[in-house]
Short mmCIF file of C-alpha atoms (C1' of nucleotides) in Angstrom, two decimals:
data_model
loop_
_atom_site.label_atom_id
_atom_site.label_comp_id
_atom_site.label_asym_id
_atom_site.label_seq_id
_atom_site.Cartn_x
_atom_site.Cartn_y
_atom_site.Cartn_z
CA MET A 1 136.94 124.34 133.67
CA GLY A 2 133.21 124.55 135.24
CA SER A 3 131.13 127.75 135.62
CA VAL A 4 131.61 129.75 138.86
CA GLN A 5 129.15 132.11 140.55
CA VAL A 6 130.00 135.88 140.85
CA SER A 7 129.36 135.64 144.57
CA ASP A 8 132.08 132.88 144.75
CA LEU A 9 134.76 134.84 142.92
CA LYS A 10 137.04 135.60 145.72
CA LYS A 11 137.74 131.89 146.25
CA HIS A 12 139.10 131.84 142.88
CA LEU A 13 141.70 134.76 142.88
CA GLY A 14 144.45 134.28 140.29
CA GLU A 15 142.40 131.68 138.42
CA THR A 16 140.86 131.85 134.95
CA VAL A 17 137.29 131.02 135.39
CA GLU A 18 133.99 130.72 133.30
CA LEU A 19 130.75 132.95 134.30
CA ARG A 20 127.63 132.65 132.56
CA GLY A 21 125.16 135.63 132.85
CA TRP A 22 124.21 139.00 131.51
CA GLN A 23 125.78 142.54 130.82
CA TYR A 24 124.06 144.76 133.46
CA ASN A 25 126.02 148.09 132.04
CA ARG A 26 128.99 149.11 130.34
CA ARG A 27 131.33 152.18 130.57
CA GLY A 28 134.70 152.61 129.17
CA SER A 29 136.96 154.23 126.48
CA GLY A 30 138.27 153.55 123.34
CA LYS A 31 140.83 151.05 124.38
CA LEU A 32 139.32 149.82 127.89
CA LEU A 33 135.76 148.78 128.61
CA PHE A 34 134.18 147.85 132.01
CA LEU A 35 131.25 145.73 131.67
CA GLN A 36 129.25 145.50 134.41
CA PHE A 37 128.37 141.52 134.64
CA ARG A 38 125.55 140.13 136.60
CA ASP A 39 124.57 136.33 137.07
CA GLY A 40 121.76 136.62 139.58
CA SER A 41 124.41 135.91 142.75
CA GLY A 42 126.12 139.21 141.95
CA THR A 43 127.38 141.73 139.92
CA VAL A 44 131.24 141.75 138.95
CA GLN A 45 133.27 144.45 136.66
CA VAL A 46 134.80 142.75 133.79
CA VAL A 47 137.66 144.78 132.34
CA VAL A 48 138.27 144.29 128.65
CA SER A 49 141.61 145.77 127.53
CA LYS A 50 142.18 146.30 123.86
CA LYS A 51 145.68 145.22 123.79
CA ASP A 52 144.78 141.97 125.53
CA VAL A 53 142.08 140.57 123.60
CA PRO A 54 141.67 139.87 119.80
CA GLU A 55 140.18 142.78 117.79
CA ASP A 56 136.86 141.00 117.30
CA VAL A 57 136.30 140.30 120.89
CA PHE A 58 136.96 143.87 121.85
CA GLU A 59 134.51 145.05 119.13
CA THR A 60 131.89 142.94 120.17
CA ALA A 61 132.12 143.83 123.71
CA LYS A 62 131.99 147.40 122.81
CA ARG A 63 128.84 146.99 120.71
CA ILE A 64 126.54 144.70 122.63
CA GLY A 65 123.64 146.27 124.70
CA ASN A 66 122.66 145.89 128.12
CA GLU A 67 121.11 142.57 129.17
CA SER A 68 122.86 140.73 126.30
CA SER A 69 123.20 137.30 127.53
CA LEU A 70 126.95 136.07 127.71
CA ILE A 71 129.36 133.27 128.77
CA ILE A 72 132.82 134.72 129.33
CA THR A 73 136.05 133.71 130.64
CA GLY A 74 138.55 135.65 132.30
CA LEU A 75 141.39 136.08 134.90
CA VAL A 76 140.05 136.87 138.47
CA THR A 77 142.25 139.42 140.19
CA GLU A 78 142.07 141.57 143.37
CA ASP A 79 141.24 145.35 142.84
CA THR A 80 140.43 147.70 145.43
CA ARG A 81 138.90 150.22 143.07
CA SER A 82 135.95 147.64 142.16
CA ALA A 83 132.96 147.29 144.63
CA LEU A 84 133.34 143.59 144.94
CA GLY A 85 137.21 143.72 145.53
CA VAL A 86 137.76 141.50 142.66
CA GLU A 87 137.27 142.11 139.01
CA VAL A 88 137.88 139.92 135.95
CA GLN A 89 140.22 140.47 133.20
CA LEU A 90 138.30 139.22 129.93
CA LYS A 91 139.75 136.55 127.91
CA THR A 92 137.11 134.99 125.69
CA LEU A 93 133.64 136.17 125.17
CA ARG A 94 130.43 134.20 123.88
CA VAL A 95 127.48 136.10 123.13
CA LEU A 96 124.08 134.00 123.30
CA GLN A 97 121.72 136.58 122.40
CA GLU A 98 122.76 140.30 121.57
CA VAL A 99 120.53 142.87 122.95
CA HIS A 100 120.20 146.63 121.81
CA ASP A 101 116.88 148.05 123.07
CA TYR A 102 116.39 146.80 126.66
CA PRO A 103 113.59 148.73 127.99
CA ILE A 104 114.66 149.65 131.52
CA GLN A 105 117.49 152.39 132.03
CA ILE A 106 120.17 152.06 134.88
CA THR A 107 118.90 154.53 137.54
CA GLU A 108 118.87 154.58 141.07
CA ASP A 109 115.49 156.17 141.76
CA VAL A 110 111.88 154.90 141.17
CA PRO A 111 110.20 157.95 139.62
CA ASN A 112 107.05 155.97 138.57
CA ILE A 113 106.54 152.72 139.83
CA ASP A 114 103.58 152.00 137.68
CA LYS A 115 105.63 152.31 134.54
CA LEU A 116 108.33 149.81 135.95
CA LEU A 117 105.50 147.45 137.01
CA ASP A 118 104.52 147.29 133.53
CA VAL A 119 107.95 145.59 132.89
CA ARG A 120 108.05 143.97 136.20
CA HIS A 121 109.28 140.72 134.49
CA LEU A 122 112.35 142.67 133.39
CA TRP A 123 112.66 145.09 136.41
CA VAL A 124 113.35 142.27 138.85
CA ARG A 125 116.63 142.19 137.28
CA SER A 126 117.71 145.56 138.41
CA ARG A 127 119.78 146.31 141.59
CA THR A 128 117.07 147.71 143.77
CA PRO A 129 114.17 145.00 143.20
CA HIS A 130 116.76 142.43 143.18
CA ALA A 131 117.84 143.52 146.97
CA ILE A 132 114.33 143.64 147.90
CA LEU A 133 113.23 140.14 146.78
CA ARG A 134 116.28 138.66 148.24
CA VAL A 135 115.41 140.07 151.58
CA ARG A 136 112.02 138.55 150.93
CA SER A 137 113.33 135.33 150.31
CA GLU A 138 115.32 135.40 153.47
CA VAL A 139 112.21 136.50 155.43
CA GLU A 140 110.19 133.63 154.32
CA GLN A 141 112.83 131.02 154.77
CA ALA A 142 113.51 132.83 158.44
CA ILE A 143 109.72 132.29 159.12
CA ARG A 144 109.65 128.69 158.01
CA ASP A 145 112.84 127.91 160.38
CA PHE A 146 111.44 129.82 163.28
CA TYR A 147 108.37 127.80 163.29
CA TYR A 148 109.90 124.31 162.37
CA GLN A 149 112.64 124.83 165.19
CA ARG A 150 109.64 125.37 167.72
CA GLY A 151 107.87 122.19 166.58
CA PHE A 152 105.12 123.78 164.76
CA VAL A 153 103.57 121.57 161.93
CA LEU A 154 103.07 123.34 158.70
CA PHE A 155 99.42 123.02 158.01
CA ASP A 156 98.35 124.20 154.69
CA ALA A 157 94.88 125.79 154.51
CA PRO A 158 92.54 125.78 151.24
CA ILE A 159 92.63 128.48 148.69
CA PHE A 160 88.86 127.91 147.82
CA THR A 161 86.64 128.66 150.64
CA PRO A 162 82.88 128.56 151.06
CA ALA A 163 82.37 132.02 152.37
CA SER A 164 83.53 134.86 154.49
CA CYS A 165 85.46 133.90 157.64
CA GLU A 166 85.38 137.43 158.87
CA GLY A 167 82.28 138.94 157.67
CA ALA A 168 82.60 142.48 156.13
CA SER A 169 85.86 142.14 154.04
CA THR A 170 85.12 141.56 150.56
CA LEU A 171 85.88 138.21 148.77
CA PHE A 172 86.85 137.28 145.44
CA GLU A 173 84.18 135.27 144.04
CA VAL A 174 85.00 132.43 141.46
CA PRO A 175 82.84 129.92 139.54
CA TYR A 176 83.29 126.45 140.89
CA PHE A 177 81.52 123.77 138.71
CA GLU A 178 77.82 124.30 139.09
CA ASP A 179 78.64 126.28 142.49
CA LYS A 180 80.51 129.25 143.62
CA ALA A 181 83.57 129.31 145.63
CA TYR A 182 85.67 132.20 147.18
CA LEU A 183 89.17 132.88 147.56
CA THR A 184 90.54 132.43 150.91
CA GLN A 185 91.15 135.60 152.84
CA SER A 186 92.70 133.80 155.87
CA GLY A 187 93.55 130.45 156.71
CA GLN A 188 92.93 130.96 160.34
CA LEU A 189 89.92 129.11 160.93
CA TYR A 190 91.27 126.06 159.35
CA GLY A 191 94.59 126.80 161.32
CA GLU A 192 92.33 126.18 164.70
CA ALA A 193 91.30 123.14 163.48
CA GLY A 194 94.91 122.21 162.96
CA ALA A 195 96.06 123.29 166.39
CA PHE A 196 93.29 121.05 168.17
CA ALA A 197 94.85 118.28 165.90
CA PHE A 198 98.70 118.80 166.13
CA GLY A 199 98.99 121.30 169.16
CA LYS A 200 101.06 123.75 167.42
CA ILE A 201 100.60 124.59 163.58
CA VAL A 202 101.34 127.36 161.09
CA VAL A 203 99.42 128.31 158.04
CA PHE A 204 101.67 129.74 155.58
CA GLY A 205 100.02 130.91 151.97
CA PRO A 206 98.64 133.31 149.71
CA THR A 207 95.82 135.56 150.78
CA PHE A 208 93.02 137.45 148.83
CA ARG A 209 91.32 140.65 149.58
CA ALA A 210 88.93 142.17 147.09
CA GLU A 211 89.01 145.36 148.77
CA LYS A 212 89.27 148.53 146.47
CA SER A 213 92.44 149.88 148.55
CA LYS A 214 94.71 152.02 146.44
CA THR A 215 97.48 152.84 149.00
CA ARG A 216 101.10 151.89 149.31
CA ARG A 217 100.22 149.30 151.95
CA HIS A 218 97.75 147.41 149.87
CA LEU A 219 97.49 144.29 147.68
CA THR A 220 94.73 142.27 146.56
CA GLU A 221 97.05 139.19 146.76
CA PHE A 222 99.64 138.69 149.63
CA TRP A 223 101.30 136.14 151.55
CA MET A 224 100.38 135.56 155.29
CA VAL A 225 101.97 133.42 157.88
CA GLU A 226 99.33 132.29 160.62
CA PRO A 227 100.52 130.19 163.65
CA GLU A 228 97.76 128.94 165.79
CA VAL A 229 98.57 127.26 169.16
CA ALA A 230 96.19 125.34 171.42
CA PHE A 231 96.37 126.20 175.22
CA LEU A 232 98.16 129.59 174.29
CA GLU A 233 96.47 132.83 175.87
CA LEU A 234 96.82 136.43 174.97
CA ASP A 235 100.29 137.12 176.82
CA GLY A 236 101.51 133.93 175.20
CA ILE A 237 100.41 134.94 171.90
CA MET A 238 102.02 138.47 172.17
CA ASP A 239 105.38 136.72 173.26
CA LEU A 240 105.27 134.52 170.03
CA ALA A 241 104.57 137.30 167.82
CA GLU A 242 107.08 139.20 169.25
CA GLU A 243 109.84 136.59 169.33
CA GLN A 244 108.96 135.72 165.69
CA VAL A 245 109.45 139.51 164.54
CA ARG A 246 112.52 139.56 166.25
CA TYR A 247 113.97 136.24 164.93
CA VAL A 248 112.89 137.31 161.29
CA VAL A 249 114.50 140.75 161.48
CA CYS A 250 117.81 139.43 163.11
CA ARG A 251 118.09 136.98 160.29
CA VAL A 252 117.80 139.63 157.94
CA LEU A 253 120.44 141.95 159.68
CA GLU A 254 122.66 138.90 159.86
CA ARG A 255 122.54 137.45 156.36
CA CYS A 256 121.37 140.20 153.97
CA LYS A 257 123.84 142.86 154.90
CA GLU A 258 124.63 143.54 151.26
CA ASP A 259 121.18 143.98 150.26
CA LEU A 260 120.47 146.28 153.02
CA LYS A 261 123.44 148.42 151.86
CA VAL A 262 122.17 148.40 148.31
CA LEU A 263 118.73 149.64 149.64
CA GLU A 264 120.46 152.24 152.01
CA ARG A 265 118.60 151.05 154.74
CA ASN A 266 119.02 152.65 158.18
CA THR A 267 119.50 149.42 160.29
CA ALA A 268 119.68 151.33 163.40
CA ILE A 269 115.81 151.29 163.68
CA LEU A 270 115.83 147.54 162.92
CA GLU A 271 118.26 146.83 165.47
CA LYS A 272 115.82 147.96 168.03
CA VAL A 273 113.73 144.71 167.77
CA ALA A 274 116.33 143.45 170.42
CA GLU A 275 114.57 145.68 172.95
CA PRO A 276 111.20 144.21 174.28
CA PHE A 277 108.31 145.57 172.19
CA PRO A 278 106.07 148.12 174.35
CA ARG A 279 102.74 146.35 175.02
CA VAL A 280 100.06 149.06 175.33
CA SER A 281 96.08 148.46 175.64
CA TYR A 282 93.69 150.02 173.48
CA SER A 283 92.50 152.13 176.46
CA GLU A 284 96.00 153.20 177.54
CA MET A 285 96.79 153.93 173.81
CA GLN A 286 94.04 156.50 173.95
CA ASP A 287 95.79 158.53 176.54
CA VAL A 288 99.15 158.34 174.71
CA LEU A 289 97.72 159.50 171.54
CA GLN A 290 95.80 162.44 173.21
CA LYS A 291 99.30 163.52 174.50
CA LEU A 292 100.87 162.71 170.83
CA LYS A 293 98.26 164.92 169.37
CA ALA A 294 99.04 167.97 171.79
CA GLU A 295 102.65 167.44 171.20
CA PHE A 296 102.49 167.15 167.48
CA ALA A 297 100.04 170.18 167.18
CA ALA A 298 102.74 172.37 169.12
CA SER A 299 105.58 171.02 166.75
CA SER A 300 107.48 173.19 164.25
CA ASP A 301 107.07 170.37 161.50
CA PRO A 302 104.22 171.22 159.35
CA GLU A 303 103.91 167.44 158.72
CA LEU A 304 103.56 166.77 162.44
CA VAL A 305 100.72 169.46 162.71
CA LYS A 306 99.01 167.74 159.92
CA LEU A 307 99.20 164.56 161.11
CA SER A 308 98.00 165.76 164.58
CA ALA A 309 94.72 166.87 163.10
CA ASP A 310 94.05 163.28 162.16
CA ILE A 311 94.84 161.39 165.50
CA LEU A 312 92.12 159.91 167.22
CA LYS A 313 89.75 161.10 164.47
CA ASN A 314 87.68 157.97 165.01
CA GLY A 315 86.84 158.62 168.49
CA LEU A 316 86.76 156.50 171.55
CA GLY A 317 85.52 152.95 170.79
CA ASP A 318 86.32 152.86 167.24
CA ASP A 319 89.20 151.30 165.48
CA LEU A 320 92.52 153.25 165.19
CA GLY A 321 92.96 155.12 162.20
CA ALA A 322 96.21 155.27 159.82
CA ALA A 323 97.42 158.62 161.39
CA ASP A 324 97.21 157.01 164.88
CA GLU A 325 99.35 154.08 163.63
CA THR A 326 101.80 156.66 162.24
CA ALA A 327 101.81 158.50 165.50
CA VAL A 328 102.48 155.44 167.34
CA GLY A 329 105.32 154.34 165.07
CA LEU A 330 106.90 157.92 165.42
CA HIS A 331 106.56 157.87 169.14
CA TYR A 332 108.01 154.34 169.92
CA LYS A 333 110.37 154.21 167.15
CA ARG A 334 109.84 150.34 167.05
CA PRO A 335 107.23 147.70 166.89
CA VAL A 336 104.44 148.22 169.14
CA MET A 337 101.72 145.72 170.41
CA ILE A 338 98.38 147.32 170.78
CA HIS A 339 95.92 144.59 172.74
CA ARG A 340 92.43 144.46 174.02
CA TYR A 341 90.56 146.47 171.07
CA PRO A 342 86.68 147.09 171.76
CA SER A 343 85.06 144.04 170.51
CA ALA A 344 82.93 145.96 168.11
CA VAL A 345 85.55 146.53 165.77
CA LYS A 346 87.09 143.19 165.64
CA ALA A 347 86.31 139.75 164.17
CA PHE A 348 83.51 137.59 165.56
CA TYR A 349 85.83 134.80 166.65
CA MET A 350 87.90 137.08 169.16
CA LYS A 351 87.47 135.99 172.88
CA ARG A 352 85.90 138.42 175.30
CA ASP A 353 88.10 139.90 177.96
CA PRO A 354 86.84 138.41 181.25
CA ALA A 355 87.97 141.38 183.01
CA ASN A 356 85.88 143.70 180.67
CA PRO A 357 83.56 142.17 178.03
CA ASP A 358 83.41 145.35 175.91
CA TYR A 359 86.90 144.35 174.95
CA VAL A 360 88.50 141.51 173.29
CA LEU A 361 91.81 139.46 173.94
CA CYS A 362 93.36 140.57 170.54
CA VAL A 363 96.75 142.12 169.69
CA ASP A 364 97.87 143.98 166.66
CA VAL A 365 101.58 144.68 166.27
CA ILE A 366 102.20 148.18 164.40
CA ALA A 367 105.59 148.62 162.70
CA PRO A 368 107.15 151.98 162.78
CA GLU A 369 107.97 154.22 159.55
CA GLY A 370 104.41 154.47 158.41
CA VAL A 371 103.90 150.92 157.52
CA GLY A 372 101.17 150.29 160.09
CA GLU A 373 99.66 146.86 160.96
CA VAL A 374 101.88 143.79 160.10
CA ILE A 375 100.44 141.58 162.65
CA GLY A 376 96.68 140.98 163.73
CA GLY A 377 95.77 138.46 166.01
CA GLY A 378 94.70 137.25 169.56
CA GLN A 379 93.00 134.62 171.65
CA ARG A 380 89.76 132.88 169.97
CA GLU A 381 86.58 132.50 171.62
CA ASP A 382 86.51 129.09 172.76
CA ASN A 383 83.03 128.78 174.36
CA MET A 384 80.35 127.50 172.11
CA ASP A 385 77.37 129.77 173.66
CA LEU A 386 79.52 133.19 173.44
CA LEU A 387 80.58 132.27 169.94
CA MET A 388 77.20 131.68 168.67
CA LYS A 389 75.94 134.66 169.98
CA GLN A 390 78.78 136.55 167.78
CA VAL A 391 77.91 134.24 164.76
CA GLU A 392 74.53 135.25 164.96
CA LYS A 393 75.26 139.07 165.34
CA HIS A 394 77.55 139.07 162.55
CA ALA A 395 74.98 137.29 160.61
CA ILE A 396 77.48 134.34 159.35
CA PRO A 397 75.74 131.88 157.38
CA LEU A 398 75.54 128.83 159.44
CA GLN A 399 75.88 126.29 156.67
CA SER A 400 79.37 127.39 155.79
CA ILE A 401 80.72 127.73 159.15
CA ASN A 402 79.06 124.78 160.81
CA TRP A 403 82.33 122.74 160.71
CA TYR A 404 84.05 125.49 162.68
CA LEU A 405 81.58 125.30 165.42
CA ASP A 406 82.52 121.53 165.84
CA LEU A 407 85.77 122.58 167.05
CA ARG A 408 83.91 124.25 170.19
CA ARG A 409 81.66 121.12 170.39
CA TYR A 410 84.40 118.45 170.79
CA GLY A 411 87.12 119.37 173.00
CA SER A 412 87.32 123.14 172.80
CA VAL A 413 90.40 124.50 174.82
CA PRO A 414 91.85 127.97 175.13
CA HIS A 415 93.88 128.80 171.98
CA GLY A 416 95.09 131.58 169.71
CA GLY A 417 97.52 132.97 167.05
CA PHE A 418 97.94 135.58 164.67
CA GLY A 419 98.55 136.64 160.95
CA MET A 420 101.77 138.35 159.73
CA GLY A 421 101.56 139.99 156.29
CA VAL A 422 104.88 138.88 154.46
CA GLU A 423 105.09 141.91 152.20
CA ARG A 424 104.16 144.41 154.87
CA CYS A 425 107.18 143.07 156.88
CA VAL A 426 109.46 143.10 153.97
CA GLN A 427 108.36 146.53 153.28
CA TRP A 428 109.17 147.66 156.74
CA ILE A 429 112.63 145.78 156.72
CA THR A 430 113.78 147.07 153.46
CA GLY A 431 112.21 150.47 153.81
CA CYS A 432 110.73 150.24 150.40
CA GLN A 433 108.10 152.77 149.78
CA HIS A 434 105.49 150.75 148.03
CA VAL A 435 104.36 147.24 149.40
CA ARG A 436 103.98 146.52 145.73
CA GLU A 437 108.08 146.23 145.71
CA ALA A 438 107.92 143.61 148.38
CA ILE A 439 106.48 140.79 145.97
CA PRO A 440 107.65 139.60 142.67
CA PHE A 441 104.54 140.24 140.83
CA PRO A 442 102.11 142.53 142.83
CA ARG A 443 98.37 142.21 142.43
CA THR A 444 96.31 145.30 142.97
CA ILE A 445 92.96 146.58 142.11
CA TYR A 446 94.00 147.65 138.64
CA ARG A 447 96.67 145.42 138.08
CA THR A 448 96.94 141.62 137.05
CA ASN A 449 99.75 141.92 134.62
CA PRO A 450 102.29 140.91 134.13
"C1'" U B 1 82.61 154.35 147.33
"C1'" C B 2 84.63 159.12 148.76
"C1'" C B 3 88.47 163.33 148.63
"C1'" G B 4 92.81 165.13 146.04
"C1'" C B 5 96.28 165.03 142.01
"C1'" G B 6 98.00 163.53 137.03
"C1'" G B 7 98.22 161.76 131.77
"C1'" U B 8 103.29 165.61 126.49
"C1'" A B 9 109.48 161.66 122.77
"C1'" G B 10 111.10 154.70 125.24
"C1'" C B 11 111.84 157.17 130.63
"C1'" U B 12 111.64 161.70 133.67
"C1'" C B 13 109.75 166.30 132.97
"C1'" A B 14 109.37 171.78 130.52
"C1'" A B 15 106.33 174.94 127.37
"C1'" U B 16 102.00 184.07 129.72
"C1'" G B 17 96.24 180.73 123.95
"C1'" G B 18 100.80 182.22 118.92
"C1'" U B 19 106.53 177.38 115.17
"C1'" A B 20 106.16 171.26 120.82
"C1'" G B 21 111.64 171.49 124.07
"C1'" A B 22 115.57 169.57 127.60
"C1'" G B 23 118.00 165.73 130.13
"C1'" C B 24 118.54 160.25 130.47
"C1'" A B 25 117.93 155.75 127.00
"C1'" U B 26 118.60 153.98 122.07
"C1'" C B 27 121.79 154.72 117.53
"C1'" C B 28 126.69 156.65 115.18
"C1'" G B 29 131.35 158.83 116.80
"C1'" A B 30 135.72 160.29 120.46
"C1'" C B 31 138.44 158.64 124.85
"C1'" U B 32 143.55 153.20 128.76
"C1'" G B 33 140.57 153.10 135.29
"C1'" U B 34 135.42 154.00 134.45
"C1'" U B 35 131.63 153.57 139.14
"C1'" A B 36 124.10 155.99 137.37
"C1'" A B 37 131.31 157.28 133.62
"C1'" U B 38 132.25 161.71 130.74
"C1'" C B 39 131.99 164.48 125.74
"C1'" G B 40 130.05 165.40 120.48
"C1'" G B 41 126.39 164.19 116.95
"C1'" C B 42 121.79 162.00 114.43
"C1'" A B 43 116.94 160.31 115.18
"C1'" G B 44 112.99 160.41 117.97
"C1'" G B 45 105.59 163.37 118.57
"C1'" U B 46 98.05 161.95 116.35
"C1'" U B 47 100.50 166.22 123.72
"C1'" G B 48 95.10 159.81 127.07
"C1'" C B 49 89.89 159.79 123.79
"C1'" U B 50 85.49 162.76 121.86
"C1'" G B 51 83.06 167.23 121.41
"C1'" G B 52 83.04 172.53 122.42
"C1'" U B 53 84.91 177.87 122.55
"C1'" U B 54 88.55 180.76 119.58
"C1'" C B 55 91.61 183.54 113.44
"C1'" G B 56 94.76 179.99 116.34
"C1'" A B 57 94.27 174.80 121.99
"C1'" G B 58 99.42 170.81 125.00
"C1'" U B 59 97.32 175.20 127.51
"C1'" C B 60 90.54 177.15 128.29
"C1'" C B 61 85.12 174.41 128.88
"C1'" A B 62 82.21 169.70 128.89
"C1'" G B 63 81.82 164.42 129.31
"C1'" C B 64 84.52 160.22 129.08
"C1'" C B 65 88.82 156.41 129.60
"C1'" C B 66 93.17 155.27 132.38
"C1'" G B 67 96.51 155.88 136.34
"C1'" C B 68 98.57 157.78 140.99
"C1'" G B 69 98.14 159.28 146.49
"C1'" G B 70 95.00 159.32 150.51
"C1'" A B 71 90.31 157.72 153.56
"C1'" G B 72 87.26 153.82 154.76
"C1'" C B 73 88.87 148.61 155.29
"C1'" C B 74 92.58 145.40 156.29
"C1'" A B 75 97.96 142.24 156.93
#
RNA sequence: UCCGCGGUAGCUCAAUGGUAGAGCAUCCGACUGUUAAUCGGCAGGUUGCUGGUUCGAGUCCAGCCCGCGGAGCCA
């Protein structure tokens, strides 16, 4: 008799099977015990009846604490009272390790995420983190499938880089033999090299930002997927971003139903990705935000009134603030694409809009429900002279970027792409409160442990 | 870096300047259909650190440490 997985138990109705895993929880009485048994694939209720098992087996089952590791055998029976629809009538019980002081208790809420993150290595066993990280796994697989199916070449960018790609953002400096190196904050520049070699590439890897951000949307280490395509212009880039988000969300809706149920996620808002994403220019958005500001100020909801005060706080020509993004999310209730920002607030490599050189051909995708920017990208400046002006303006050291300028010297073409933060995407899809919950071991300004 | 909030039992939180408490978890016990089971009991503390005010400080004051939320910046 081989072991079976909890997720496959329905195929073994009426059979006696072996299960290997851990006790998640126990309820019961003096003569009847209900072990919640998990093996990673799922959780099943194991019934231990005093009259059906030897005395010592019953006493052991009654004694062992949560997260004791077990190998059991039992009869698989149908039972509508059990969440899974089946349960297991215990026959034999082998305890690999008996545990009595597991530090996490079974609760549904997350009262203090920081305390739980101290024991993240154990917390990942619990119901909610388990569901979120399963969704993350599906998101990452969906991303890979999406690009693979479309003929993109997976083009890994280096982690050690010579210097800043984007100027202002803070980089992690690390000793590198006799020299210094920096952890990458974007694989994009390398992606552009790949696009000119393979046509369509995608960079998928970790990214590091030494920003001292302490919000539920920020990590110092996060995963980013960055497609880059030769001969693709802004409209095409927006099409790609929209299709990719739609594909990923639909995959999760289709394949992670149970996890979304565990997370009590309202899927109605996710299903709206089937509809076209609104595409609004920065300039048009100013008018929309003006209207929203007035509308929210007149609202009876004090939260909206408070939000209203911060809308358009940064003024015309500046980047949108967090309140603006929240308002956009509340208004459209689905991902929104904002394009053609003022060039002053965007990176040096963004291509000028020929129709109005004060703006650049970029696009941000704003997720609703307070998650904010999940995608940032656009068309790259492909003209050597214009690019050089920006390099000088941003005071980017030539020696670290000279290789990149070669891409404009030898066969430059219109091209572009974007970067999507995997954790922000997972945060939105799962509806989890902190982006920290969307990665197995989050790294933040004050946490590198465990 | 700036603004705001917090640190009391393993966890979540109480405690007009006057004997540090509850719920949950652990441990012990009861219960044959429980769904975060329920019920009874035992145990559990240098109240973040240092100093000050006071007859008396978890509480008031000063400094420090640590964390959380937000702004900025970003994905």
